[in-house]
Amino acid sequence: MVQGVGPMAREAAPERRRQILDAAVRVFARQGFHSTRVADIAEEADVAYGLVYHYFSSKENVLDELFRERWSLLLEAINEADQSPSTPREKLAVAAGFIIDSYRYDPELMKVIIVDVTRAADSFGRTHLEQINAAYTLIAKIVAEGQEAGIFRDDIDPRFASMTFYGAIEQLLSGWIFGLIPATDQDLDEARGLVVRTICEGLEKR
Amino acid sequence: MVQGVGPMAREAAPERRRQILDAAVRVFARQGFHSTRVADIAEEADVAYGLVYHYFSSKENVLDELFRERWSLLLEAINEADQSPSTPREKLAVAAGFIIDSYRYDPELMKVIIVDVTRAADSFGRTHLEQINAAYTLIAKIVAEGQEAGIFRDDIDPRFASMTFYGAIEQLLSGWIFGLIPATDQDLDEARGLVVRTICEGLEKR
DNA sequence: CCCTCCTGATTGACGCGTCAATCGGTGGCC
DNA sequence: GGCCACCGATTGACGCGTCAATCAGGAGGG
């Protein structure tokens, strides 16, 4: 059955769902969540307006799914790094690397997640504060372990350090997303090491 | 015409304007920009609906003014610090201190600026990207000077370091705003030194 | 092998609530 | 008497979500 030509061929439900999700990423990335209409998603997905509501309960629910899919992978990755026998610094490097690679691999999706969820902690992000906070907590755990191991200074609240670390990374992504700092492949390659080094060693010469 | 007591006494225009701006801060902080109606601002300001449009061209224009007022002070403060004969580290401390003190002094205003402008870089913040970017640039300048003076490592792009520094601070404010990390007076007192030290010295013991 | 009926995927016009912004006024003050 | 601060009902656009109609493929009986 030819797909995409002529009258819409039937497809297995899961594929349709994916088709809509993928289209939504493109549209959200292009226009932002607030200014995309459900009709835009449907059009981009080559699907009828109503079908979006067949698979999702609302426009928010679409963004919802996109966020959960990716964020759960992030939490998993950080958690896994924490379980490994690496040094705290290596664990933080894994966390930073995962986020940066997510951007490298699928910049549109990450743009949507950062701009419309993570940084929009008022409106939509509020729903996901708990998930987002879970990431901060995992990072704080790594910092705390580094302190117990005597590697990190212990005069700083791990939660505080965690916010600093994550904030630095997110700001870099934002800079790339908004074209404020260059984002060549090489920049992305260097970024991970640079953030980790900056946070872990600081700016001053030693 | 029961406007509190008797017919509304006329007030000098600038006072009315301020009255509306101050009310807007409270409402925006409480409900967020998107979910506050112009009617809410008018009510909070004890002013007629239409008067808001007498002094401002739109709801966005109100937020606009609030942002400009505070952000210009920020740019001024950083610029002034840069002109002073202090060390780069002291200059960065001034910048961090100004932002943190802004929050201490008027948390509602800073909440609005961070949540609805600075972090909302898609929708509304887009208008102010240039202003926001100006802050990054000033900070980058301080870093660059530190590098030229041989105080900071020079294997890191100043713009990159600037994003890291600002991102860390904004994330702290966000943490306070959303109640993710404690924000007692003491926390605020310590925060400035801690961010600067974390960024300038790093997490590892030396 | 064909016809028929059934299921559920798919469609898109429409209803309805929500606000931003306008506009025709009113009244005090100089 | 004219100007200007001030008022708030009204308008009109906009977009989400609904829902009744349509259509395609498959199962089963003849």
Coordinates of C-alpha atoms (C1' of nucleotides) in Angstrom, one line a residue:
Chain A
M1 CA 0.0 0.0 0.0
V2 CA 1.6 3.2 -1.2
Q3 CA 1.9 5.6 1.7
G4 CA 1.7 9.3 1.2
V5 CA 0.3 9.2 -2.3
G6 CA -3.3 9.5 -3.2
P7 CA -6.1 9.1 -0.6
M8 CA -4.7 8.7 2.8
A9 CA -3.8 5.0 3.3
R10 CA -4.6 3.5 6.6
E11 CA -1.7 3.2 8.9
A12 CA -1.1 1.4 12.2
A13 CA -2.1 3.6 15.0
P14 CA 1.4 3.9 16.6
E15 CA 2.8 5.2 13.3
R16 CA 0.2 7.9 13.0
R17 CA 0.9 9.0 16.6
R18 CA 4.6 9.3 15.8
Q19 CA 3.9 11.1 12.6
I20 CA 2.0 13.7 14.6
L21 CA 4.7 14.0 17.3
D22 CA 7.4 14.5 14.8
A23 CA 5.5 17.1 13.0
A24 CA 4.8 18.9 16.3
V25 CA 8.5 19.1 17.0
R26 CA 9.1 20.8 13.7
V27 CA 6.2 23.3 14.2
F28 CA 6.9 24.0 17.9
A29 CA 10.6 24.6 17.0
R30 CA 9.7 27.0 14.2
Q31 CA 6.9 29.0 15.9
G32 CA 7.1 28.2 19.6
F33 CA 4.3 26.4 21.5
H34 CA 2.2 29.4 22.2
S35 CA 1.9 30.6 18.6
T36 CA 1.3 27.2 17.0
R37 CA -2.2 26.3 16.4
V38 CA -3.3 22.7 16.5
A39 CA -4.2 23.2 12.8
D40 CA -0.5 23.9 12.1
I41 CA 0.5 20.6 13.6
A42 CA -2.1 18.7 11.6
E43 CA -1.1 20.4 8.4
E44 CA 2.6 19.7 9.0
A45 CA 1.8 16.1 9.7
D46 CA -0.4 15.8 6.6
V47 CA -3.3 14.7 8.8
A48 CA -6.8 16.0 9.5
Y49 CA -7.3 18.5 12.3
G50 CA -9.5 16.2 14.4
L51 CA -7.0 13.3 14.2
V52 CA -4.7 15.2 16.6
Y53 CA -7.4 15.0 19.2
H54 CA -7.9 11.3 18.4
Y55 CA -4.3 10.6 19.6
F56 CA -3.8 13.4 22.1
S57 CA -6.1 15.0 24.6
S58 CA -4.9 18.5 23.9
K59 CA -2.2 20.6 22.4
E60 CA -0.4 20.6 25.7
N61 CA -0.6 16.8 25.8
V62 CA 1.4 16.7 22.6
L63 CA 4.2 18.8 24.1
D64 CA 3.8 16.8 27.2
E65 CA 4.7 13.6 25.4
L66 CA 7.7 15.1 23.6
F67 CA 9.1 16.3 26.9
R68 CA 8.5 13.0 28.8
E69 CA 10.1 11.0 26.1
R70 CA 13.3 12.9 26.1
W71 CA 13.5 13.9 29.8
S72 CA 13.1 10.3 31.0
L73 CA 16.2 9.4 28.9
L74 CA 18.1 12.3 30.6
L75 CA 17.2 11.2 34.1
E76 CA 18.1 7.6 33.2
A77 CA 21.5 8.7 31.8
I78 CA 22.4 10.8 34.8
N79 CA 21.2 8.0 37.2
E80 CA 23.2 5.5 35.3
A81 CA 26.3 7.7 35.4
D82 CA 25.9 8.1 39.1
Q83 CA 25.8 4.3 39.6
S84 CA 29.0 3.8 37.7
P85 CA 32.4 3.7 39.5
S86 CA 33.6 6.9 37.8
T87 CA 34.8 10.0 39.5
P88 CA 32.3 12.8 40.3
R89 CA 33.8 14.8 37.6
E90 CA 33.4 12.1 35.1
K91 CA 29.8 11.6 36.2
L92 CA 29.1 15.3 35.7
A93 CA 30.7 15.1 32.3
V94 CA 28.3 12.3 31.3
A95 CA 25.4 14.4 32.4
A96 CA 26.6 17.5 30.5
G97 CA 27.5 15.3 27.5
F98 CA 24.1 13.8 27.3
I99 CA 22.3 17.1 27.2
I100 CA 24.7 18.6 24.7
D101 CA 24.5 15.5 22.5
S102 CA 20.8 15.6 22.7
Y103 CA 21.0 19.0 21.1
R104 CA 23.5 17.9 18.5
Y105 CA 21.4 14.9 17.6
D106 CA 18.0 16.6 17.5
P107 CA 18.3 20.4 17.9
E108 CA 14.7 21.0 17.1
L109 CA 13.5 18.7 19.8
M110 CA 15.9 20.2 22.4
K111 CA 14.9 23.7 21.4
V112 CA 11.3 22.8 22.1
I113 CA 12.1 21.2 25.4
I114 CA 14.3 24.0 26.6
V115 CA 12.3 27.0 25.3
D116 CA 8.8 25.7 25.8
V117 CA 9.1 23.5 28.9
T118 CA 12.3 23.9 30.9
R119 CA 12.6 27.7 30.6
A120 CA 8.8 28.2 30.6
A121 CA 8.6 27.1 34.2
D122 CA 5.7 29.5 34.7
S123 CA 3.0 28.4 32.3
F124 CA 3.6 25.0 30.9
G125 CA 6.8 24.0 32.7
R126 CA 4.9 24.2 36.0
T127 CA 3.4 20.9 35.2
H128 CA 6.8 19.4 34.9
L129 CA 8.6 21.1 37.7
E130 CA 8.8 17.8 39.5
Q131 CA 10.5 16.0 36.6
I132 CA 12.8 18.9 36.0
N133 CA 13.6 19.1 39.7
A134 CA 14.4 15.4 39.7
A135 CA 17.3 16.2 37.4
Y136 CA 18.6 18.9 39.7
T137 CA 18.4 16.4 42.6
L138 CA 20.3 13.7 40.8
I139 CA 23.1 16.2 40.0
A140 CA 23.1 17.4 43.6
K141 CA 23.6 13.8 44.6
I142 CA 26.7 13.5 42.5
V143 CA 28.1 16.7 44.0
A144 CA 27.3 15.5 47.5
E145 CA 29.2 12.3 46.9
G146 CA 32.1 14.2 45.6
Q147 CA 32.1 16.2 48.8
E148 CA 32.0 13.1 50.9
A149 CA 34.8 11.7 48.9
G150 CA 36.8 14.8 49.8
I151 CA 37.1 15.8 46.2
F152 CA 34.8 18.8 46.2
R153 CA 34.8 21.7 48.7
D154 CA 32.1 21.0 51.2
D155 CA 31.3 24.6 52.1
I156 CA 28.8 24.7 49.3
D157 CA 25.3 23.3 49.3
P158 CA 25.1 20.5 46.8
R159 CA 21.7 21.7 45.6
F160 CA 23.1 25.1 45.1
A161 CA 26.0 23.7 43.1
S162 CA 23.6 21.6 41.1
M163 CA 21.6 24.7 40.1
T164 CA 24.8 26.4 39.1
F165 CA 25.9 23.5 37.0
Y166 CA 22.6 22.9 35.2
G167 CA 22.0 26.6 34.7
A168 CA 25.4 27.0 33.0
I169 CA 24.6 24.2 30.6
E170 CA 21.1 25.3 29.8
Q171 CA 22.3 28.8 29.2
L172 CA 24.8 27.5 26.6
L173 CA 22.0 25.6 24.9
S174 CA 19.9 28.8 24.9
G175 CA 22.8 30.7 23.4
W176 CA 23.0 28.2 20.6
I177 CA 19.3 28.1 20.1
F178 CA 19.0 31.8 19.8
G179 CA 22.2 32.2 17.8
L180 CA 24.0 34.2 20.5
I181 CA 27.0 32.0 20.4
P182 CA 28.4 29.9 17.6
A183 CA 27.2 26.4 17.4
T184 CA 29.5 24.6 14.9
D185 CA 30.2 20.9 15.4
Q186 CA 33.5 21.9 16.9
D187 CA 31.9 24.2 19.4
L188 CA 29.6 21.4 20.5
D189 CA 32.5 19.1 20.8
E190 CA 34.4 21.4 23.0
A191 CA 31.5 22.6 25.0
R192 CA 31.2 19.5 27.2
G193 CA 34.7 19.6 28.4
L194 CA 34.6 23.3 28.8
V195 CA 31.5 23.5 31.0
V196 CA 32.7 20.7 33.2
R197 CA 36.2 22.2 33.5
T198 CA 34.8 25.7 34.2
I199 CA 32.5 24.5 36.9
C200 CA 34.8 21.9 38.3
E201 CA 38.0 24.0 38.2
G202 CA 36.9 27.5 37.8
L203 CA 38.0 30.3 35.6
E204 CA 41.2 31.3 37.4
K205 CA 44.5 29.9 36.5
R206 CA 45.9 27.6 39.1
Chain B
M1 CA -19.2 57.2 41.2
V2 CA -17.9 55.5 44.3
Q3 CA -14.2 55.4 43.7
G4 CA -13.1 54.8 47.2
V5 CA -14.0 58.3 48.4
G6 CA -15.8 60.7 46.2
P7 CA -15.0 61.3 42.6
M8 CA -11.5 60.2 41.6
A9 CA -9.3 63.1 42.3
R10 CA -7.1 63.9 39.4
E11 CA -3.6 62.9 39.8
A12 CA -0.5 64.0 38.0
A13 CA -0.1 61.7 35.0
P14 CA 3.2 60.3 36.0
E15 CA 1.8 59.1 39.3
R16 CA -1.0 57.3 37.6
R17 CA 1.4 55.7 35.3
R18 CA 3.5 54.4 38.2
Q19 CA 0.4 53.2 40.0
I20 CA -0.4 51.0 37.0
L21 CA 3.1 49.8 36.6
D22 CA 3.4 48.8 40.3
A23 CA 0.1 47.1 40.1
A24 CA 1.2 45.2 37.0
V25 CA 4.2 43.9 38.8
R26 CA 2.1 42.4 41.5
V27 CA -0.4 40.8 39.1
F28 CA 2.3 39.5 36.7
A29 CA 4.2 38.0 39.6
R30 CA 1.1 36.4 41.0
Q31 CA -0.4 35.0 37.8
G32 CA 2.3 35.3 35.1
F33 CA 2.0 37.5 32.1
H34 CA 0.0 35.2 29.9
S35 CA -2.7 34.5 32.3
T36 CA -3.2 38.1 33.5
R37 CA -5.9 40.0 31.8
V38 CA -5.6 43.8 31.3
A39 CA -8.7 44.0 33.5
D40 CA -6.7 42.4 36.3
I41 CA -4.1 45.1 36.1
A42 CA -6.7 47.8 36.1
E43 CA -8.5 46.3 39.1
E44 CA -5.3 45.9 41.1
A45 CA -4.4 49.5 40.3
D46 CA -7.8 50.7 41.3
V47 CA -8.1 52.3 37.9
A48 CA -10.6 52.0 35.0
Y49 CA -9.9 49.4 32.3
G50 CA -9.5 52.0 29.6
L51 CA -7.0 54.0 31.5
V52 CA -4.4 51.3 31.1
Y53 CA -4.6 52.0 27.4
H54 CA -4.4 55.7 28.0
Y55 CA -0.9 55.2 29.4
F56 CA 0.3 52.1 27.6
S57 CA -0.2 51.0 24.1
S58 CA -0.8 47.3 25.0
K59 CA -0.4 44.8 27.7
E60 CA 3.0 43.9 26.3
N61 CA 4.0 47.6 26.5
V62 CA 3.4 47.5 30.2
L63 CA 5.8 44.5 30.7
D64 CA 8.1 46.2 28.3
E65 CA 8.4 49.3 30.5
L66 CA 9.0 47.2 33.6
F67 CA 11.8 45.3 31.9
R68 CA 13.5 48.3 30.5
E69 CA 13.4 50.2 33.8
R70 CA 15.3 47.5 35.6
W71 CA 17.5 46.1 32.9
S72 CA 18.9 49.5 32.1
L73 CA 20.0 49.7 35.7
L74 CA 21.6 46.3 35.4
L75 CA 23.5 47.3 32.3
E76 CA 24.6 50.5 33.9
A77 CA 25.8 48.7 37.1
I78 CA 27.9 46.2 35.1
N79 CA 29.3 48.8 32.9
E80 CA 30.2 50.9 35.9
A81 CA 31.9 48.0 37.6
D82 CA 33.8 47.3 34.4
Q83 CA 35.1 50.9 34.4
S84 CA 36.3 50.7 38.0
P85 CA 39.9 49.7 38.8
S86 CA 38.8 46.4 40.6
T87 CA 40.0 43.0 39.7
P88 CA 37.9 41.0 37.2
R89 CA 36.7 38.8 40.0
E90 CA 35.5 41.8 41.9
K91 CA 33.8 43.1 38.8
L92 CA 32.0 39.9 38.4
A93 CA 31.0 40.0 42.0
V94 CA 29.4 43.4 41.5
A95 CA 27.4 42.1 38.5
A96 CA 26.2 39.0 40.5
G97 CA 25.5 41.2 43.5
F98 CA 23.4 43.6 41.6
I99 CA 21.2 40.8 40.2
I100 CA 20.9 39.1 43.5
D101 CA 20.2 42.3 45.4
S102 CA 17.6 43.2 42.8
Y103 CA 15.8 40.0 43.8
R104 CA 16.2 40.7 47.5
Y105 CA 14.9 44.3 47.1
D106 CA 12.0 43.6 44.8
P107 CA 11.4 39.8 44.4
E108 CA 8.1 40.3 42.6
L109 CA 9.7 42.6 39.9
M110 CA 12.6 40.2 39.4
K111 CA 10.3 37.2 39.2
V112 CA 8.4 39.0 36.4
I113 CA 11.6 39.9 34.6
I114 CA 13.1 36.5 34.8
V115 CA 10.1 34.4 34.2
D116 CA 8.2 36.5 31.7
V117 CA 11.0 38.2 29.8
T118 CA 14.5 36.7 30.3
R119 CA 13.5 33.0 30.3
A120 CA 10.6 33.6 27.9
A121 CA 13.1 34.3 25.1
D122 CA 10.8 32.7 22.6
S123 CA 7.6 34.7 22.7
F124 CA 8.1 38.0 24.5
G125 CA 11.8 37.9 25.3
R126 CA 12.5 37.9 21.6
T127 CA 11.8 41.6 21.5
H128 CA 14.4 42.1 24.2
L129 CA 17.0 39.7 23.0
E130 CA 19.3 42.6 22.1
Q131 CA 19.1 44.1 25.5
I132 CA 19.6 40.8 27.2
N133 CA 22.5 40.0 24.9
A134 CA 24.1 43.3 25.9
A135 CA 24.4 42.0 29.4
Y136 CA 26.2 38.9 28.2
T137 CA 28.5 41.0 26.1
L138 CA 29.4 43.2 29.0
I139 CA 30.2 40.2 31.2
A140 CA 32.2 38.7 28.3
K141 CA 34.2 41.9 28.2
I142 CA 35.2 41.6 31.9
V143 CA 36.2 38.0 31.3
A144 CA 38.3 39.0 28.3
E145 CA 40.1 41.6 30.3
G146 CA 40.8 39.1 33.0
Q147 CA 42.3 36.9 30.3
E148 CA 44.5 39.7 29.0
A149 CA 45.6 40.4 32.5
G150 CA 46.7 36.8 32.8
I151 CA 44.3 36.1 35.6
F152 CA 41.9 33.9 33.8
R153 CA 42.7 30.9 31.6
D154 CA 42.6 32.0 28.0
D155 CA 41.7 28.7 26.5
I156 CA 38.0 29.5 26.9
D157 CA 35.9 31.9 24.8
P158 CA 34.9 34.9 26.9
R159 CA 31.4 34.8 25.4
F160 CA 31.2 31.2 26.4
A161 CA 32.3 31.9 30.0
S162 CA 29.9 34.8 30.1
M163 CA 26.9 32.5 29.3
T164 CA 28.1 30.1 31.9
F165 CA 28.3 32.8 34.5
Y166 CA 25.0 34.4 33.8
G167 CA 23.3 31.1 33.4
A168 CA 24.4 30.0 36.8
I169 CA 23.0 33.2 38.4
E170 CA 19.7 33.1 36.6
Q171 CA 19.2 29.5 37.5
L172 CA 19.7 30.4 41.2
L173 CA 17.1 33.1 40.9
S174 CA 14.8 30.6 39.2
G175 CA 15.4 28.2 42.0
W176 CA 14.4 30.8 44.6
I177 CA 11.4 31.9 42.5
F178 CA 10.0 28.4 42.2
G179 CA 10.9 27.4 45.7
L180 CA 13.3 24.7 44.6
I181 CA 16.1 26.0 46.9
P182 CA 15.8 27.9 50.1
A183 CA 15.8 31.7 49.9
T184 CA 16.3 33.1 53.4
D185 CA 18.0 36.4 53.8
Q186 CA 21.1 34.4 54.8
D187 CA 21.0 32.3 51.6
L188 CA 20.9 35.5 49.5
D189 CA 23.7 36.9 51.5
E190 CA 25.9 33.9 50.8
A191 CA 24.8 33.4 47.2
R192 CA 26.8 36.1 45.7
G193 CA 30.1 35.0 47.1
L194 CA 29.3 31.4 46.3
V195 CA 28.4 31.8 42.7
V196 CA 31.5 34.0 42.1
R197 CA 33.7 31.6 43.9
T198 CA 32.2 28.6 42.2
I199 CA 32.6 30.1 38.7
C200 CA 36.0 31.7 39.4
E201 CA 37.6 28.9 41.4
G202 CA 35.5 25.9 40.6
L203 CA 34.2 23.1 42.7
E204 CA 37.3 21.1 43.3
K205 CA 39.5 21.6 46.2
R206 CA 42.8 23.2 45.4
Chain C
dC1 C1' -14.8 -15.4 -5.2
dC2 C1' -17.9 -11.7 -4.2
dC3 C1' -21.0 -9.1 -1.5
dT4 C1' -22.3 -7.1 2.9
dC5 C1' -21.8 -5.5 7.2
dC6 C1' -19.0 -3.8 11.0
dT7 C1' -15.4 -1.4 13.2
dG8 C1' -12.7 2.2 14.1
dA9 C1' -9.6 5.5 11.9
dT10 C1' -10.1 9.8 9.8
dT11 C1' -12.2 14.1 8.5
dG12 C1' -13.1 19.2 9.0
dA13 C1' -17.0 22.6 9.8
dC14 C1' -18.7 24.7 13.7
dG15 C1' -19.7 26.4 18.6
dC16 C1' -18.2 28.8 22.1
dG17 C1' -15.5 31.1 25.5
dT18 C1' -11.9 34.4 26.1
dC19 C1' -9.6 38.7 26.0
dA20 C1' -7.2 42.6 23.8
dA21 C1' -8.2 46.8 22.1
dT22 C1' -11.4 50.4 20.7
dC23 C1' -14.5 54.2 21.0
dG24 C1' -18.0 57.2 22.3
dG25 C1' -18.8 59.4 26.0
dT26 C1' -18.5 62.2 31.0
dG27 C1' -16.8 65.6 34.1
dG28 C1' -13.4 68.3 36.4
dC29 C1' -10.1 72.0 36.0
dC30 C1' -8.0 76.1 34.0
Chain D
dG1 C1' -15.5 76.7 26.6
dG2 C1' -12.0 73.7 25.6
dC3 C1' -8.8 70.4 27.0
dC4 C1' -7.6 66.2 28.9
dA5 C1' -7.8 62.6 32.4
dC6 C1' -10.8 59.0 32.8
dC7 C1' -14.5 55.5 32.2
dG8 C1' -16.2 50.8 30.9
dA9 C1' -19.5 48.6 27.6
dT10 C1' -18.8 46.7 23.2
dT11 C1' -16.7 44.6 19.5
dG12 C1' -14.3 41.3 16.9
dA13 C1' -10.7 38.1 16.3
dC14 C1' -8.9 34.0 17.5
dG15 C1' -8.2 29.2 18.3
dC16 C1' -9.4 25.1 21.2
dG17 C1' -12.1 21.2 21.4
dT18 C1' -16.4 18.7 19.7
dC19 C1' -18.9 15.7 17.0
dA20 C1' -21.5 13.9 13.3
dA21 C1' -20.4 12.2 8.9
dT22 C1' -17.3 9.5 5.9
dC23 C1' -14.3 6.0 4.4
dA24 C1' -11.3 1.9 4.1
dG25 C1' -10.2 -2.6 5.1
dG26 C1' -11.4 -7.1 7.0
dA27 C1' -14.4 -11.0 8.5
dG28 C1' -17.8 -14.0 7.4
dG29 C1' -21.5 -16.0 5.0
dG30 C1' -23.4 -17.5 0.7

